[in-house]
XYZ file of C-alpha atoms in Angstrom:
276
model
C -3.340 39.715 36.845
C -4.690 42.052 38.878
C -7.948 43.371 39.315
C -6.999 46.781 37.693
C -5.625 44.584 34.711
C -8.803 42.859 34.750
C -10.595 45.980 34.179
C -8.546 48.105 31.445
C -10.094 50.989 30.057
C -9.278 51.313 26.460
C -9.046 53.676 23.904
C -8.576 52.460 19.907
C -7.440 54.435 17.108
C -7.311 52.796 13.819
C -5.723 53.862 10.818
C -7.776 52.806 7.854
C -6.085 53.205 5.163
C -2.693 51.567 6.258
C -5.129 48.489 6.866
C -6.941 48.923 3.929
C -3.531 49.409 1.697
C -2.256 46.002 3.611
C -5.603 43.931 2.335
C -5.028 45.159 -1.077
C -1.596 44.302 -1.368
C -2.455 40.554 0.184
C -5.448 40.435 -2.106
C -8.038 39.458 1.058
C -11.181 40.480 1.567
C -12.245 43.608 3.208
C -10.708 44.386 6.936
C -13.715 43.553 9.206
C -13.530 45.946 12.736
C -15.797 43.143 14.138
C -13.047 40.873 14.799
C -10.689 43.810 16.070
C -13.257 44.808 18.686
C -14.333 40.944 19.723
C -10.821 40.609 20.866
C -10.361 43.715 22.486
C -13.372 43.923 24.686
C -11.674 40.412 25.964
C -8.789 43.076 27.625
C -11.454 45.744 29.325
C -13.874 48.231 28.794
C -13.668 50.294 24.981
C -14.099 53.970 26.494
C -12.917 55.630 22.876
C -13.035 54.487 19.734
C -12.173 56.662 16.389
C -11.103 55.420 12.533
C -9.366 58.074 10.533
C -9.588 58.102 6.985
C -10.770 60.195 3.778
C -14.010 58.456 4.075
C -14.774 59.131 0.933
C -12.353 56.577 -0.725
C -13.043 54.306 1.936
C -17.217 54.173 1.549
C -17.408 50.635 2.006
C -16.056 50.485 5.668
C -18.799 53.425 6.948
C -21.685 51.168 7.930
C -19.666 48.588 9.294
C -17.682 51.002 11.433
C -20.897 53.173 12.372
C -22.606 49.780 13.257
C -19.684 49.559 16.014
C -19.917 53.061 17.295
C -16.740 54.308 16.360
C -16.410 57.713 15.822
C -14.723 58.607 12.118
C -12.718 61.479 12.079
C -12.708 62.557 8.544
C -9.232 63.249 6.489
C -9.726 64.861 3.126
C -6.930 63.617 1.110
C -4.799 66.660 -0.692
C -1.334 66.747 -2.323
C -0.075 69.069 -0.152
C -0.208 66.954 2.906
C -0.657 63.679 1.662
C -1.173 60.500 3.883
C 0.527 61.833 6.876
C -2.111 64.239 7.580
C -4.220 61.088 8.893
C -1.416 60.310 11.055
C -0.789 63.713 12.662
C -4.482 64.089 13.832
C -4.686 60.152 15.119
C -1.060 61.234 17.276
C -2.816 64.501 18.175
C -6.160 63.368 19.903
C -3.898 59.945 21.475
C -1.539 62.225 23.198
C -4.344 64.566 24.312
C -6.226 61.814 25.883
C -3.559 60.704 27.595
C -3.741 63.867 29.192
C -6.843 64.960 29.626
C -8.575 60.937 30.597
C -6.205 59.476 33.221
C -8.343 56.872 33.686
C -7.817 55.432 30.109
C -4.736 53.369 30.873
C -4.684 51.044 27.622
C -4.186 52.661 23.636
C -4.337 50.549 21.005
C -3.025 51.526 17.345
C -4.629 49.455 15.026
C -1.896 49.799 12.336
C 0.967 48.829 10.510
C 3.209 51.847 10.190
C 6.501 52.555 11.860
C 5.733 55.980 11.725
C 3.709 55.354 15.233
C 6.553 54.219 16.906
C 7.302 57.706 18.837
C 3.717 57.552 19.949
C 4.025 54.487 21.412
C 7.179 55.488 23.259
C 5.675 58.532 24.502
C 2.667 56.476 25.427
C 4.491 54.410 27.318
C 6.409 57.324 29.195
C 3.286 58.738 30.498
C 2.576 55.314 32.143
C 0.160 53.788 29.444
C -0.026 50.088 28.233
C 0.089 50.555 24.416
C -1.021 47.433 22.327
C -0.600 47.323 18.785
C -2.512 45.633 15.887
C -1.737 44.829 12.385
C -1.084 42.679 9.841
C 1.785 40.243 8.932
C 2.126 41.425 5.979
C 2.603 45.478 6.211
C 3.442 45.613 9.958
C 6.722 47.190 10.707
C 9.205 45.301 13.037
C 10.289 48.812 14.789
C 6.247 49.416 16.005
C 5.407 45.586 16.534
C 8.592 45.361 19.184
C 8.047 48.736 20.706
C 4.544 47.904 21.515
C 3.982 46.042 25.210
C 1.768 43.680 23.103
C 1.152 43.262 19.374
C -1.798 41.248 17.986
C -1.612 40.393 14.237
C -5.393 40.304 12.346
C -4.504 36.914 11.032
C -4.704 35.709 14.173
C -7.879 36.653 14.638
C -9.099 35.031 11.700
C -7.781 31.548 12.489
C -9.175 31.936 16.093
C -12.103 32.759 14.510
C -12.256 29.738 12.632
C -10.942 27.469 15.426
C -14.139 28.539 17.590
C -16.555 28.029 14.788
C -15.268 24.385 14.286
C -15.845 23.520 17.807
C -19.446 24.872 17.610
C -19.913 22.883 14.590
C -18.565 19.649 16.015
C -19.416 19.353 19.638
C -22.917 21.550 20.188
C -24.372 20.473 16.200
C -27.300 18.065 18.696
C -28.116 21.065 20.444
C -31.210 23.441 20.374
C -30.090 27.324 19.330
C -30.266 28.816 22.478
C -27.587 25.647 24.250
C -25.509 26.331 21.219
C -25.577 29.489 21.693
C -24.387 30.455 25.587
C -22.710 27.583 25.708
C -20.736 28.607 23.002
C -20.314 32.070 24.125
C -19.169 30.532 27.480
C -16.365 28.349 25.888
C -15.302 31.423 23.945
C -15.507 33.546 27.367
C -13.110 30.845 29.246
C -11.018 31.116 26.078
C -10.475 34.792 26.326
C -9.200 34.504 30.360
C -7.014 31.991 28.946
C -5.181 34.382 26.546
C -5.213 36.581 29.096
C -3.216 34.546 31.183
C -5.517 33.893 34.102
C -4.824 30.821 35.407
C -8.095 30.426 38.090
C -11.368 30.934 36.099
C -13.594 32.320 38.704
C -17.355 32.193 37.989
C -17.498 36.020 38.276
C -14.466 36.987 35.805
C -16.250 34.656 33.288
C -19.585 36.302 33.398
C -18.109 39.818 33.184
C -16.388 38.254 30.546
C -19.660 37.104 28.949
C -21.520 40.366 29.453
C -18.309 42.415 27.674
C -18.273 39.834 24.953
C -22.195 40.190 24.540
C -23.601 42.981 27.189
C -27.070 41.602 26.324
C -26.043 38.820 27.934
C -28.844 37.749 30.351
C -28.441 34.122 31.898
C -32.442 33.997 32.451
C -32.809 34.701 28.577
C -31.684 30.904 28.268
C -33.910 29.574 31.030
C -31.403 29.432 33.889
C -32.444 31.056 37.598
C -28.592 31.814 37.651
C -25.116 31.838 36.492
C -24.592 29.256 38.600
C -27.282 27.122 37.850
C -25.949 27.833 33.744
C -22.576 26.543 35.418
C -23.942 23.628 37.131
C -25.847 22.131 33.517
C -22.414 22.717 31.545
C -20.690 21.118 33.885
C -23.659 18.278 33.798
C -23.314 18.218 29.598
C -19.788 17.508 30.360
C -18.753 20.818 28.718
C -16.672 21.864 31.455
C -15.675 20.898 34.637
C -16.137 23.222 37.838
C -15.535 23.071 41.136
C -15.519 25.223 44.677
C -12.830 27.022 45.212
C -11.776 26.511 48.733
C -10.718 29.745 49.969
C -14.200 31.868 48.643
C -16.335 28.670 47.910
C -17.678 29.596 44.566
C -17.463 27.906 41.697
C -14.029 27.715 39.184
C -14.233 26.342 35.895
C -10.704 23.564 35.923
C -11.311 22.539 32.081
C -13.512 23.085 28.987
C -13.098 23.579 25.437
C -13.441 19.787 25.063
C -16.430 18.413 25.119
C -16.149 14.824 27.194
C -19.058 11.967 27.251
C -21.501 12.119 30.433
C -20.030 10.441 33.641
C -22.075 7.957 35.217
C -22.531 5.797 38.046
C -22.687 2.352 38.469
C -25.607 1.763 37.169
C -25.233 3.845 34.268
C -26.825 6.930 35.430
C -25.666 10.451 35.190
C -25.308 11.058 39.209
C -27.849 13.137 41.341
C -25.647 14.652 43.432
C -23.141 17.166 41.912
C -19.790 15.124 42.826
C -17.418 18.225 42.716
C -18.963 19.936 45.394
């Protein structure tokens, strides 16, 4: 990717209570925004964020979506317009900031409903990347396929629980603050991944790091810098790095996997850092 694809600007409209309607139906447990947004912020920068819903059937979802600064654009429910009336103000204000923000090049619906499926198109006309998000269940085939990329909310729930296995399993013998950047480091390399970069440069993964967490602060764990974090990973055997020979900083070449310690002959972890 480029560095323009690197660095999306985004803009997220969510229909509630399609989502909500789709939990209810599958009998889970409340739709948590948290786990929409982690996976986002993985594609760029969230410029715009709104939820529409009659807020007052939907009281439960408030603090969590306030918590996450998203602005909720209220929808009194009446019989004469019914649900639709949600829809027609989220297609309003998408179409008129494609418009008026040129420099928001990525929408994301995060729905289910085919009825989106001209706004995508249009979307699309006017040069945006539109990404769609839903569930298995209640998604419709027409908006899933007319989106450039579709991410189902299951997924995120098993990636979820993939990442919390390995934090279980390989950093369990660590203090709280290893666990914890190390963990946000795998998760960081792990996002670049599914974003098909294929050379994990030092620099993409901190950005990476600071959009996952922007309090991210490398010195906050004890490290003079991100390379110095990079250079005790790769010394835990957490991943392996190396110089890149064309810039000569460091690449991450594997992680995710947490091997044993090399060592020398004499069964010593070596002094001298053997990649570089």
């Amino acid at each position: 990717m480029t560095k323009i694809e690197r660095e999306r600007s985004l803009a997220v409209f969510v229909d509630l209570e399609n989502l909500a309607m789709g939990f209810q139906n599958q009998r889970k447990t409340k739709f948590d925004i948290q786990k929409v947004l982690e996976r986002l912020v993985e594609k760029g920068k969230l410029i715009v964020k709104k939820a529409y819903a009659d807020w007052s059937r939907y009281q439960a979802y408030t603090a969590p979506f306030h918590e996450a600064a998203i602005e909720l654009i209220e929808i009194p429910r009446r019989s004469q317009t019914g649900k639709n009336s949600a829809d027609i103000r989220l297609v309003v204000d998408a179409m008129d900031l494609a418009w008026s923000k040129p420099h928001v090049d990525t929408f994301v619906i995060v729905s289910g409903d085919s009825d989106f499926s001209p706004l995508v198109s249009k979307l699309k006309e006017n040069g945006k990347h539109v990404i769609g998000l839903g569930m298995k269940g209640s998604t419709s085939e027409l908006l899933r396929d007319n989106c450039d990329e579709f991410i189902y909310y299951e997924d995120l729930e098993r990636q979820e629980q993939d990442e919390q296995q390995i934090t279980t399993t390989l950093y369990a013998d660590m203090p709280d603050r290893k666990r914890e950047v190390y963990t946000l480091l795998i998760e960081a390399c792990n996002a670049l991944r599914r974003e098909n970069h294929e050379v994990l440069y030092a620099s993409m993964i901190k950005d990476t790091m600071k959009r996952k967490k922007p309090s991210f602060d490398e010195s906050y764990y004890g490290y003079r810098s991100f390379t110095h974090l990079l250079e005790e990973a790769d010394d835990q055997a957490i991943v392996d790095i190396e110089r890149n020979p064309k810039s000569g900083t460091y690449v991450v070449t594997r992680f995710g996997e947490r091997e044993a310690p090399k060592k020398d002959k004499e069964g010593e972890r070596p002094a001298g850092r053997h990649k570089r």
